Coordinates of C-alpha atoms and ligand atoms in Angstrom, one line a residue:
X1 CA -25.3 15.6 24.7
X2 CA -29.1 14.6 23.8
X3 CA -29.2 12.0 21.8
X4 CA -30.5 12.8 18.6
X5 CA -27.9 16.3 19.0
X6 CA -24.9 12.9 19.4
X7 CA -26.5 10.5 16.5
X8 CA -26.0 13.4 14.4
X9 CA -22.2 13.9 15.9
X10 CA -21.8 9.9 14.9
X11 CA -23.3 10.5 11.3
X12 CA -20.5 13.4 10.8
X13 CA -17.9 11.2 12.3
X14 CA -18.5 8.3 10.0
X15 CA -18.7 10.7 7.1
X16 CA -15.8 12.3 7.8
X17 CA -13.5 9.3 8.7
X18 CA -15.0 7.8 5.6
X19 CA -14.2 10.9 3.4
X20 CA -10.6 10.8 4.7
X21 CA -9.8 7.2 4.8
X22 CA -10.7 8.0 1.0
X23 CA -8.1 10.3 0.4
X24 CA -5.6 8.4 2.3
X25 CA -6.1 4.9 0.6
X26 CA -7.8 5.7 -2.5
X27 CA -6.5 9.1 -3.8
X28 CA -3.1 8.9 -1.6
X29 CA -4.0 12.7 -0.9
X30 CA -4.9 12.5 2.9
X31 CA -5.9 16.5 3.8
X32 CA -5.3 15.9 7.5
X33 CA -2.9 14.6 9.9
X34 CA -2.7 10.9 11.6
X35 CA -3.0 12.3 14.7
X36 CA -6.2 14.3 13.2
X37 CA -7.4 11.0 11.8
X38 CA -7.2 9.2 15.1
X39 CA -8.8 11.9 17.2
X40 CA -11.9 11.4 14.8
X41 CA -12.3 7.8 15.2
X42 CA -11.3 8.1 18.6
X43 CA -14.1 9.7 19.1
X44 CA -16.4 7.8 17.0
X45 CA -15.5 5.0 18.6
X46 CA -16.3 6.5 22.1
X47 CA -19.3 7.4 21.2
X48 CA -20.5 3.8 19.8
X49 CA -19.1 2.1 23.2
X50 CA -21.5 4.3 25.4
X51 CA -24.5 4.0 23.2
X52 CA -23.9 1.0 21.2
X53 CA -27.2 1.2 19.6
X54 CA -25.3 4.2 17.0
X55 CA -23.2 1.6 15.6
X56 CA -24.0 1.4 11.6
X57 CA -22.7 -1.4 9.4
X58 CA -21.1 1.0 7.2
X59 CA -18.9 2.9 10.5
X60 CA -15.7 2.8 9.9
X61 CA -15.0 0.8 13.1
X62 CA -17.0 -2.3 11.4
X63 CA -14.0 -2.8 9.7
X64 CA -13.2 -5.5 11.9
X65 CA -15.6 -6.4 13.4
X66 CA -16.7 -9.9 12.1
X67 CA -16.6 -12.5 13.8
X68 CA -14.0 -15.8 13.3
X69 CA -15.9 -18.3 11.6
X70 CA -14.9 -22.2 10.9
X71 CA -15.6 -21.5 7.1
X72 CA -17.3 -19.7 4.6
X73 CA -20.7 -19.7 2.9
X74 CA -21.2 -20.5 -0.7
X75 CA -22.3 -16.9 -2.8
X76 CA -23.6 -17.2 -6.0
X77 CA -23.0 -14.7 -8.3
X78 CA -25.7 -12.7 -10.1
X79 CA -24.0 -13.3 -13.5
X80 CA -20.8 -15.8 -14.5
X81 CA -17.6 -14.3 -13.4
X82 CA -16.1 -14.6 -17.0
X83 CA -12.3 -15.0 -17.6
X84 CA -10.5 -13.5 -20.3
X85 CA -9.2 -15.1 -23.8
X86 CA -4.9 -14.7 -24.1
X87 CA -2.8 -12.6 -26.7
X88 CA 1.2 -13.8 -26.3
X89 CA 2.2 -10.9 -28.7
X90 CA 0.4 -8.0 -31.0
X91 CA -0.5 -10.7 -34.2
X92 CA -2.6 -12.4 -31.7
X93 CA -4.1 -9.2 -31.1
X94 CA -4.7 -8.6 -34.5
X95 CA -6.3 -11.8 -35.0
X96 CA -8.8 -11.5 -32.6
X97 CA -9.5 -8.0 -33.9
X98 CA -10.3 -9.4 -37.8
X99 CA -12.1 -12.2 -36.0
X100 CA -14.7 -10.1 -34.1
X101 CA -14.7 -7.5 -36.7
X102 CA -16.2 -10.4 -39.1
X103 CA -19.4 -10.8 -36.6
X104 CA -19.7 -7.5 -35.8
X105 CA -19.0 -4.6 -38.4
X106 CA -19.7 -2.2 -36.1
X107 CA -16.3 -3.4 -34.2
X108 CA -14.8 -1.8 -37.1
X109 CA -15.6 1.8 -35.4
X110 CA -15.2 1.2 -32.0
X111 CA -12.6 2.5 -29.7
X112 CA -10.7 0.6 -27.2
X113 CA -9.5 0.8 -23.9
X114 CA -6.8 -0.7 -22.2
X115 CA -6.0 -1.9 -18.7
X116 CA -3.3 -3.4 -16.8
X117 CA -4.1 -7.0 -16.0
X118 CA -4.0 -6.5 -12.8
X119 CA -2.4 -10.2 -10.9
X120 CA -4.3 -10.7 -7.8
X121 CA -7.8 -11.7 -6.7
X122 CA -10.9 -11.7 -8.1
X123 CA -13.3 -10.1 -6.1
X124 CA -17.0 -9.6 -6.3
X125 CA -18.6 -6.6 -4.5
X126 CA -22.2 -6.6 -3.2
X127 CA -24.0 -3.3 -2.7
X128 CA -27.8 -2.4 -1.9
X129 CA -28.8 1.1 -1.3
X130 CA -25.0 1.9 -1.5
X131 CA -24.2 0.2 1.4
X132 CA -21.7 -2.8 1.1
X133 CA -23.8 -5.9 2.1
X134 CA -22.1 -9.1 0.6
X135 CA -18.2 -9.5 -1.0
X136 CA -17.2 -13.4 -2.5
X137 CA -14.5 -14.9 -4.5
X138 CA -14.5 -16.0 -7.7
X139 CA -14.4 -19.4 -7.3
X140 CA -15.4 -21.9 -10.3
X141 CA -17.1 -18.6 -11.9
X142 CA -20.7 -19.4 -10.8
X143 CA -20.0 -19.9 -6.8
X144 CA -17.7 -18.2 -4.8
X145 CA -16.9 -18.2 -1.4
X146 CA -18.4 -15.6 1.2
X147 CA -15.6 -13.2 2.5
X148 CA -17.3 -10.1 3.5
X149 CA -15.9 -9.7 7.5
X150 CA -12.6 -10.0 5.4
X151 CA -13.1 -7.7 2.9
X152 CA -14.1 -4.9 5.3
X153 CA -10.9 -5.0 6.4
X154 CA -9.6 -3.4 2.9
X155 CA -9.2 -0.1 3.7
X156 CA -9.7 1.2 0.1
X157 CA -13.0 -0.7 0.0
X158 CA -16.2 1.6 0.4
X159 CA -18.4 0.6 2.7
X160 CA -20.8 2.6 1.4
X161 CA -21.0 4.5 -2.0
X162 CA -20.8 6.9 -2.8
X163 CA -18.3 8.2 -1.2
X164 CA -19.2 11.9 -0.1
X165 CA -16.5 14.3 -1.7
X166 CA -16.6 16.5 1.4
X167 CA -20.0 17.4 3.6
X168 CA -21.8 20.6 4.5
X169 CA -23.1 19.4 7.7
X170 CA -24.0 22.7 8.6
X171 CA -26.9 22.5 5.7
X172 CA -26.8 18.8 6.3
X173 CA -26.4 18.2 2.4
X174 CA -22.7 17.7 0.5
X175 CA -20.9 20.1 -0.8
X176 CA -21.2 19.6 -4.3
X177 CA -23.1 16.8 -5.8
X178 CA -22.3 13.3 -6.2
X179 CA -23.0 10.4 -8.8
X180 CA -25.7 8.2 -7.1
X181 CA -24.9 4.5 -7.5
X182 CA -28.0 2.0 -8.8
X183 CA -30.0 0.6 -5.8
X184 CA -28.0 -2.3 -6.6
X185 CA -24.6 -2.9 -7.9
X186 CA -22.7 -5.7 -8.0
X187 CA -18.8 -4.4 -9.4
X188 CA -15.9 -6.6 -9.6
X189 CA -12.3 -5.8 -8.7
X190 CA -8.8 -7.3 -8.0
X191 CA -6.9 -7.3 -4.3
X192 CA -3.5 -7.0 -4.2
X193 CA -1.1 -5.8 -1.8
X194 CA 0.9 -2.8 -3.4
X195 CA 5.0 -3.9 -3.8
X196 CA 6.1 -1.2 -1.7
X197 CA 3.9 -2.5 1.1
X198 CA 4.7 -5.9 0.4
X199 CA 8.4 -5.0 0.9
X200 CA 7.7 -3.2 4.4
X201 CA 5.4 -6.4 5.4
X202 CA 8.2 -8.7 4.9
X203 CA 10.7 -6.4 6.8
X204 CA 8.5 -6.3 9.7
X205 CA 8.1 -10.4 9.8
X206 CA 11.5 -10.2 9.1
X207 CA 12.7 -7.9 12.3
X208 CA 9.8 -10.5 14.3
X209 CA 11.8 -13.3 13.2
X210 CA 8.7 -14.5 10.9
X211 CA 8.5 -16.4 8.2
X212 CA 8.6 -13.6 4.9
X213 CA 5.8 -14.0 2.3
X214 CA 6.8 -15.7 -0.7
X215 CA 4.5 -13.1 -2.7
X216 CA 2.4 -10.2 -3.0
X217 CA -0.9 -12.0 -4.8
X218 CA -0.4 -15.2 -2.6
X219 CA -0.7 -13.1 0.4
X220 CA -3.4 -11.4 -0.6
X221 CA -5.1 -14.8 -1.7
X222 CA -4.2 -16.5 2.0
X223 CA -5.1 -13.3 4.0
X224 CA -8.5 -13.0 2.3
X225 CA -9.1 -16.6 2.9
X226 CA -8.1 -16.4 6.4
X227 CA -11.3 -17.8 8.8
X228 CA -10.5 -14.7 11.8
X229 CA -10.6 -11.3 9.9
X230 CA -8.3 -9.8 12.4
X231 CA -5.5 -11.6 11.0
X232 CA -6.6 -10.2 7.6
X233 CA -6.7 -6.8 8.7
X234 CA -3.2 -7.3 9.8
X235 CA -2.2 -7.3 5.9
X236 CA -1.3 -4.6 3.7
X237 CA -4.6 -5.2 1.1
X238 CA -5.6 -3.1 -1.5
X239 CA -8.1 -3.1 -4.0
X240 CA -9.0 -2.1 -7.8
X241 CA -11.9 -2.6 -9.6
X242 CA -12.7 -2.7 -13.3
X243 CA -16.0 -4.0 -14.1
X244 CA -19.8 -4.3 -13.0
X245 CA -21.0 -8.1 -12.9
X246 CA -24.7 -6.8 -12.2
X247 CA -26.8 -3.4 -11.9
X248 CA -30.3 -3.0 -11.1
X249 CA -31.0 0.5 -12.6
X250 CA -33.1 2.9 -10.9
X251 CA -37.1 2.4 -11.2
X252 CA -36.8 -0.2 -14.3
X253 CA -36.3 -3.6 -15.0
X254 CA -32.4 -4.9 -15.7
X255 CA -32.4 -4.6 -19.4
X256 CA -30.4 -8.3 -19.3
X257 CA -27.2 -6.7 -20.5
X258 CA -24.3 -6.9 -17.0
X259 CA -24.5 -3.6 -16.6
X260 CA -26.4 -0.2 -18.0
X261 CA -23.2 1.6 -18.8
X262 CA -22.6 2.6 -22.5
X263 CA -19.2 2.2 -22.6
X264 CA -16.2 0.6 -20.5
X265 CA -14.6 4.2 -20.1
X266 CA -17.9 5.5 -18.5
X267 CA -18.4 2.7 -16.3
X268 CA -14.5 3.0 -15.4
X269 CA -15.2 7.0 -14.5
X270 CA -18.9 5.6 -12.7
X271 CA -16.6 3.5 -10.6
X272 CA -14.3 6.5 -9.8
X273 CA -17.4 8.7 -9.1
X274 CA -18.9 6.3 -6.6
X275 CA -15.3 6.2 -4.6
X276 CA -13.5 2.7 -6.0
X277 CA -10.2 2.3 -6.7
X278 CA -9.5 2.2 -9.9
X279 CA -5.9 1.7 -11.7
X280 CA -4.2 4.8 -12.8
X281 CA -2.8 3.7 -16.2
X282 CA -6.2 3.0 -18.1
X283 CA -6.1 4.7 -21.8
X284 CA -8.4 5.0 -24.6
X285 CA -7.6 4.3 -28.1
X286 CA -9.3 5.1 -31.7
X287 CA -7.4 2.2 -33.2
X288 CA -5.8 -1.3 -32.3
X289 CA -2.5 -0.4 -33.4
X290 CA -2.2 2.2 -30.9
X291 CA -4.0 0.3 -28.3
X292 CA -1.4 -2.6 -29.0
X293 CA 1.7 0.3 -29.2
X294 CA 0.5 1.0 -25.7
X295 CA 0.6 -2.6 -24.2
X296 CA 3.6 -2.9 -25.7
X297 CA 5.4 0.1 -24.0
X298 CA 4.4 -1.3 -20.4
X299 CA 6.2 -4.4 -21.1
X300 CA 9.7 -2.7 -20.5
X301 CA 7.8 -0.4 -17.6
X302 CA 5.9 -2.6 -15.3
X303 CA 8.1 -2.7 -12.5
X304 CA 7.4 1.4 -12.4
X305 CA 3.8 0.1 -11.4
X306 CA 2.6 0.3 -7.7
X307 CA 1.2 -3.1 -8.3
X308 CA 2.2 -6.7 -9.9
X309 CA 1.0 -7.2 -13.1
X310 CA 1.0 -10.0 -15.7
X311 CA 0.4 -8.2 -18.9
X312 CA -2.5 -5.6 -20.3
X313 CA -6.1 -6.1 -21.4
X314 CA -7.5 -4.3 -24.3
X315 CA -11.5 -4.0 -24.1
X316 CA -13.8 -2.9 -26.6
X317 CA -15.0 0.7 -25.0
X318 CA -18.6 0.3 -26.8
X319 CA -20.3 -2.1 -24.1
X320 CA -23.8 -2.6 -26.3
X321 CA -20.9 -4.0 -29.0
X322 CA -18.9 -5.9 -26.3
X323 CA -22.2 -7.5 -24.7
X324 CA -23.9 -8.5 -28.1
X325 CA -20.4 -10.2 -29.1
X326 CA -20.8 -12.8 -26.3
X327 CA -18.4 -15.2 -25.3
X328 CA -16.5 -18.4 -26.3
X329 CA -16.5 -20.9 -23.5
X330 CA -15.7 -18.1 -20.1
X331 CA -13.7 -15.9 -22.2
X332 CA -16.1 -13.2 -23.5
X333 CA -15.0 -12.3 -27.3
X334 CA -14.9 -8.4 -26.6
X335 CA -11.5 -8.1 -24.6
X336 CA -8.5 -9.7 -24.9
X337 CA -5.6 -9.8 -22.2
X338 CA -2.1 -8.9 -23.9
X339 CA 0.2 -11.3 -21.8
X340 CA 3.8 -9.8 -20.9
X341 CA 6.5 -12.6 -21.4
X342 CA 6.4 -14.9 -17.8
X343 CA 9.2 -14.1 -15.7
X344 CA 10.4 -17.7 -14.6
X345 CA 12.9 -19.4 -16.2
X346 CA 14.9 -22.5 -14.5
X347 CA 18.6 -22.6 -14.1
X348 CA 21.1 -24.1 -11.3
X349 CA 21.0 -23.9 -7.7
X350 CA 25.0 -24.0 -7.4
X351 CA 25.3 -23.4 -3.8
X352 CA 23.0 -22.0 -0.7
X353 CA 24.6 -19.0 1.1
X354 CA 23.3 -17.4 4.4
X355 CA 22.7 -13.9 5.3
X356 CA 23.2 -12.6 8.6
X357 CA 20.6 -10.0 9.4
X358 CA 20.2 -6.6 11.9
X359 CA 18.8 -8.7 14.6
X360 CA 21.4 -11.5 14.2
X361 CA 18.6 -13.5 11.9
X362 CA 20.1 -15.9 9.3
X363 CA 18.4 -16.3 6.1
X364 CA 19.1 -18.5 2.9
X365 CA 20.1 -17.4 -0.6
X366 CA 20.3 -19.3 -3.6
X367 CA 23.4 -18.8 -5.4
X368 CA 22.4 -19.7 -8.9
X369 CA 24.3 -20.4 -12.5
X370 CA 23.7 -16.6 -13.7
X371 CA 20.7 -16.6 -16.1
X372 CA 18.2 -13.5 -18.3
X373 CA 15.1 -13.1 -16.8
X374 CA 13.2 -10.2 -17.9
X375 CA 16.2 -8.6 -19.3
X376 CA 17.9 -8.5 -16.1
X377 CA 20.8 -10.6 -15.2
X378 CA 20.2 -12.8 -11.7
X379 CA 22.7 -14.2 -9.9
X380 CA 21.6 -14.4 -6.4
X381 CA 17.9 -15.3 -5.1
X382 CA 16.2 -15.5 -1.8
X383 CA 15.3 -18.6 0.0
X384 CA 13.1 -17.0 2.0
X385 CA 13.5 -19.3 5.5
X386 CA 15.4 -22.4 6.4
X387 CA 11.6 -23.8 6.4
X388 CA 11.0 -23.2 2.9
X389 CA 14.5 -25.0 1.5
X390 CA 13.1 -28.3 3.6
X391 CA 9.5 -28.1 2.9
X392 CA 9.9 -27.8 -1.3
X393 CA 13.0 -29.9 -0.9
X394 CA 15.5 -27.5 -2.9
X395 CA 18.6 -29.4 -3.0
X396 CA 22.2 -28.0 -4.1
X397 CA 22.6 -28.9 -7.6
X398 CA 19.2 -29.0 -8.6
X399 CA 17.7 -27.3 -11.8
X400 CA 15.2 -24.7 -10.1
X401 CA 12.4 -22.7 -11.3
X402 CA 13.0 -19.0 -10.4
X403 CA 10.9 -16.0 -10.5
X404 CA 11.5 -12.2 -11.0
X405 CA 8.2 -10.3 -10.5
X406 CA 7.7 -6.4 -9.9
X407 CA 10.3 -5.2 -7.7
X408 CA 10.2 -8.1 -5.7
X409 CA 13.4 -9.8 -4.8
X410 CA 13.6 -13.2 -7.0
X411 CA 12.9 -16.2 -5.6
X412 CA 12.8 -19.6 -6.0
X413 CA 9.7 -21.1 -6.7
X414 CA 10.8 -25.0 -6.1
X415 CA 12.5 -28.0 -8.1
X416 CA 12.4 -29.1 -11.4
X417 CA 11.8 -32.7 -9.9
X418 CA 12.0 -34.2 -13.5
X419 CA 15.5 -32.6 -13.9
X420 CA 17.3 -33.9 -10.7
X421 CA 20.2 -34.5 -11.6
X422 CA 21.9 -37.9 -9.4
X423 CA 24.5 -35.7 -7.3
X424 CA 22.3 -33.2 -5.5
X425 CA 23.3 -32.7 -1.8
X426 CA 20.5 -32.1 0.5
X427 CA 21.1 -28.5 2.7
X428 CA 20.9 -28.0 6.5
X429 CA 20.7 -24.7 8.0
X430 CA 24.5 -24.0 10.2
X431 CA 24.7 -24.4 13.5
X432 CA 26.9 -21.9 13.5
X433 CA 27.1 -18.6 12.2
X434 CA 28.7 -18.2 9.1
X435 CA 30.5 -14.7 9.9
X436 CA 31.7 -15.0 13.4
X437 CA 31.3 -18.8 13.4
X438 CA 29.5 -18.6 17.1
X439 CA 26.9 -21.1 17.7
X440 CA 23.1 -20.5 15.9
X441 CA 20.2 -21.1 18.4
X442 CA 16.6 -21.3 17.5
X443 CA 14.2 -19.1 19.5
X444 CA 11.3 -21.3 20.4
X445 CA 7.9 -20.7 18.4
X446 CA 9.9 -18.5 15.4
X447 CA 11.0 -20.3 12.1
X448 CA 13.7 -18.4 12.0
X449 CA 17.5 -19.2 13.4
X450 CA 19.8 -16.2 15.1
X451 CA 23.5 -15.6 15.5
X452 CA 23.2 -14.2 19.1
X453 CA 26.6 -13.1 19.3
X454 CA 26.0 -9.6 19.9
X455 CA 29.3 -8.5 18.2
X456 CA 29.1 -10.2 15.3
X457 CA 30.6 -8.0 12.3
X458 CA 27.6 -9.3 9.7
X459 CA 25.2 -8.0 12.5
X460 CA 27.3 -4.7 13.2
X461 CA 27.3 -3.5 9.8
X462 CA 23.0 -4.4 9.0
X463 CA 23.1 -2.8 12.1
X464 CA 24.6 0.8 11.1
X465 CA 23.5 0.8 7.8
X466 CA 19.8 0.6 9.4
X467 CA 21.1 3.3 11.5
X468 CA 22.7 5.8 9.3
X469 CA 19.8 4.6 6.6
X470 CA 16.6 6.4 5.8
X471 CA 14.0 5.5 8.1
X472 CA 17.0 6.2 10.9
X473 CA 19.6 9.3 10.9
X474 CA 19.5 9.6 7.4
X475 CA 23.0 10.4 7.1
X476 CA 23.8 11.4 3.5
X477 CA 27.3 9.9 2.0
X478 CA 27.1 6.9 4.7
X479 CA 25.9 3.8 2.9
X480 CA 26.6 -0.1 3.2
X481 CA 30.2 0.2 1.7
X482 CA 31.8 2.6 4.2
X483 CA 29.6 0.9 7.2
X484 CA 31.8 -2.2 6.1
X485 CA 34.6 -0.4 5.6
X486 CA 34.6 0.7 9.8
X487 CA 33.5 -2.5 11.0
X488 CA 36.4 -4.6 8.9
X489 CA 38.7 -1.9 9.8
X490 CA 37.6 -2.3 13.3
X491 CA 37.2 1.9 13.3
X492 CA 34.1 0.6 15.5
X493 CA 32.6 -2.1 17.8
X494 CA 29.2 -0.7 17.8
X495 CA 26.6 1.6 16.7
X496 CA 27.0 4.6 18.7
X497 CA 31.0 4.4 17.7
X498 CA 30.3 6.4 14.5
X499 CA 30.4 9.4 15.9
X500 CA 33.6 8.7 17.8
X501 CA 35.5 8.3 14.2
X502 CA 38.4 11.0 14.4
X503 CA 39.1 12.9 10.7
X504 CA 42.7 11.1 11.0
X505 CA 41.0 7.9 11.1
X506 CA 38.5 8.3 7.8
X507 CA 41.9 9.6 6.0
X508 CA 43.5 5.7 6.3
X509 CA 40.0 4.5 4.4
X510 CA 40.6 3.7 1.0
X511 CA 39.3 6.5 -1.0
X512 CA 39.2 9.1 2.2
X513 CA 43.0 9.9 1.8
X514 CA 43.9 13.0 -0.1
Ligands
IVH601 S1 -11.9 -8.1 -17.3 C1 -15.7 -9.7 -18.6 N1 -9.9 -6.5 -16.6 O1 -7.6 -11.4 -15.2 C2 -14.6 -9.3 -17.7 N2 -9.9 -8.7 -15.8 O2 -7.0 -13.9 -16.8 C3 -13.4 -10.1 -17.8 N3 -8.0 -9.3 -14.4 O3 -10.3 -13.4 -14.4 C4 -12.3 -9.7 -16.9 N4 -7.1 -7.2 -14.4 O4 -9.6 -11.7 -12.6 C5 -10.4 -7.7 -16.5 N5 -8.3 -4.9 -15.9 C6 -8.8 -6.2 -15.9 C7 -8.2 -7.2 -15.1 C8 -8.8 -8.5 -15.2 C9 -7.0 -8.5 -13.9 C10 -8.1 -10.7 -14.1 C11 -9.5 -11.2 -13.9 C12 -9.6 -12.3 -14.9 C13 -8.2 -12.7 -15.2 C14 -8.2 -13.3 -16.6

């Protein structure tokens, strides 16, 4: 192929790899296949090993291609990275309302939007010509901390806005027109890693024998800050952004306010033009009771979000109002966050049990004095790793801080050191297994400790549930209790078994017989 007829083939690759990685992590509406998907990249990437001088910063194969560094470089922002004032229930929401309505009457008027408060972190996206050039943390609010290689790694992160809807590359123009992004933009955002994919990461360290991650924002936190960004790439990070920091509008000079948009709900559909993620559950409101009705009613519904979340934040939609009210200290007086009741409350660590997993794994669980956390009763709470119990120092009998976030299993945080009571007893992991009591072993360079006695009936059972389960045979009517049921009632000694049960047999099962 001559060259320019292949450096046009690249430029439709990328665009098209870029459109689709767009509806696969952004929209979660891919329009073509995996397999589809690889055989373009595939054959980007081919194309970018013969003639490397192809390669763009914004190809989808720069996504990690940083290099490892031994640490970051200092970024400062282009405006503070303010913080947000807290409301603990709807008066305090009502006060700050009357308060900013007394400086400004025009607040009277205004409309308001509201937001989840989104718990992750802060990111702050550089872009110049629509092509992401620089990405930091927050850091003190002034500084942050260079993490671009790692943030290219997010796969919902445009490398270059806007993202085309679709391309005519027959008339070498797009399909239908796009919203053009400033020359420069600077718009800030939260990672996270979504619960369900938290969930799947941990199964997978899990089945590796790997330590589990204690939680989704911490991970995200770590991962981000981790110095090789093919270790980041190896997590499950997402993104979702909420507000420009800086815009350098077309052919003028910046008008000094952070951002030329008119309103929060423009700049929020601006965002969503350009090709960001942005959160699905943002509403507008004509009046604060409404907007407060609304917070309210994710209280009782924030484990239905895709993402952890530590209350809402109403804004003032008018963003000439919102700029001109300023700010007290970093919290800027025109949006409040509406903070959902914390989800930790201490009780008693009564006793440790241990778990014996599909691959023979053992894992901790607290056994706790029963206690309300979130309106949900909790009994039981992971331990995460033998590590874990030793390196916070968790002792039986201690009083224990425990957490119930999202759908994330509860855990225990760590000691209330100030509340040890005189008789705790300090835990070691078995050294033998505590279902078929054969010897534990350690596998050299994994935290975790097996049971490697193949028949062991803890392991049998994880091991046909898994089986029979979803992501396996998908056997409907076969769940954990009747996968006990054959392995106590020694109907079988392994997986395969299962299909050797007999009708006469599942007739002597409790609740089988007619
Ligand atoms: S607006 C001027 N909106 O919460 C802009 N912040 O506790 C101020 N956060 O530091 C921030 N979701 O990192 C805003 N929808 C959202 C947010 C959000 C999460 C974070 C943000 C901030 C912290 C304040």
């Amino acid at each position: 192929m001559a060259e320019t007829l292949l450096s046009k083939r690249a430029a439709h690759l990328r665009q098209q790899i870029q459109y689709h990685s767009y509806r696969y992590h952004v929209l979660s509406d891919p329009s073509i296949s995996d397999k589809e998907y690889d055989a373009l990249y595939n054959e980007l990437k081919k194309i970018e090993i013969d003639q490397p001088e192809l390669i763009t910063p914004d190809s989808p194969t720069q996504r990690v291609g940083g290099a490892v560094s031994d640490k970051f470089a200092k970024v400062k922002h282009p405006a503070p990275i303010l913080s947000l004032a807290n409301a603990f229930n709807s008066d305090d929401v009502r006060a700050w309302f009357e308060r900013i309505k007394k400086l400004d009457e025009r607040v009277a008027k205004t409309e308001f939007v509201v937001e989840p408060k989104i718990d992750g972190l802060t990111v702050v996206l550089h872009y110049h010509d629509g092509l992401f050039v620089k990405g930091a943390t927050r850091g003190d609010g002034e500084t942050g901390e260079d993490i671009t290689a790692n943030l290219k790694t997010v796969k919902s992160l445009p490398l270059r806005i806007p993202v085309q809807p679709s391309f005519d590359f027959a008339q070498d123009k797009p399909n239908h027109p796009t919203t053009q992004p400033p020359p420069a933009i600077v718009v800030r955002g939260e990672a996270v890693i979504f619960v369900e994919d938290f969930a799947e990461l941990n199964k997978r360290q899990e089945a590796a024998g790997e330590k589990t991650y204690v939680n989704p924002r911490n991970t995200a936190s770590g991962a981000l800050r981790q110095l090789d960004p093919k270790l980041t790439a190896t997590r499950p990070i997402s993104l979702l952004c909420y507000s420009v920091v800086y815009q350098r509008p077309e052919g003028s000079e910046p008008s000094g306010r952070s951002s030329e948009f008119k309103t929060q709900w423009d700049l929020l559909e601006a965002l969503k033009a350009y090709g960001f993620p942005v959160a699905d559950v943002i509403k507008k409101f004509s009046n604060i009771e409404a907007a407060i009705k609304y917070c309210e009613s994710w209280n009782d519904k924030r484990d239905t979000l895709d993402y952890e979340v530590d209350g809402m934040v109403i804004k003032i939609n008018d963003l000439v109002v919102a700029d001109e009210l300023g700010f007290v200290g970093k919290d800027p007086r025109g949006a409040i966050a509406f903070k959902f009741p914390a989800r930790e409350v201490t009780t008693t660590l009564n006793d440790i049990g241990v778990n014996v997993g599909r691959t023979g794994v053992l894992t901790p669980f607290a056994i706790l004095e029963p206690v309300e956390v979130g309106g949900v009763t909790v009994r039981q709470a992971t331990l995460h790793n033998f590590d874990y119990i030793a390196e916070k120092d968790i002792r039986i009998g201690d009083r224990v801080l425990l957490k119930r976030a999202g759908d994330v299993i509860p855990y225990v945080i760590g000691p209330v050191l100030n509340a040890r009571p005189k008789d705790t007893k300090v835990f070691k992991p078995p050294k033998k297994c505590p279902t078929c009591g054969e010897p534990v072993e350690q596998a050299e360079d994994e935290v975790a400790y097996y049971c490697i006695n193949a028949s062991c009936p803890d392991q049998l059972i994880r091991n046909v549930e898994h089986f029979v389960g979803k992501g396996g045979m998908d056997m409907e009517g076969l769940g954990s209790k009747l996968a006990e049921q054959f392995v106590t009632d020694k109907l079988i000694a392994d997986v395969a078994d299962i299909f050797l049960i007999t009708n006469s047999q599942l007739l002597t099962l409790e609740g089988f017989a007619e």
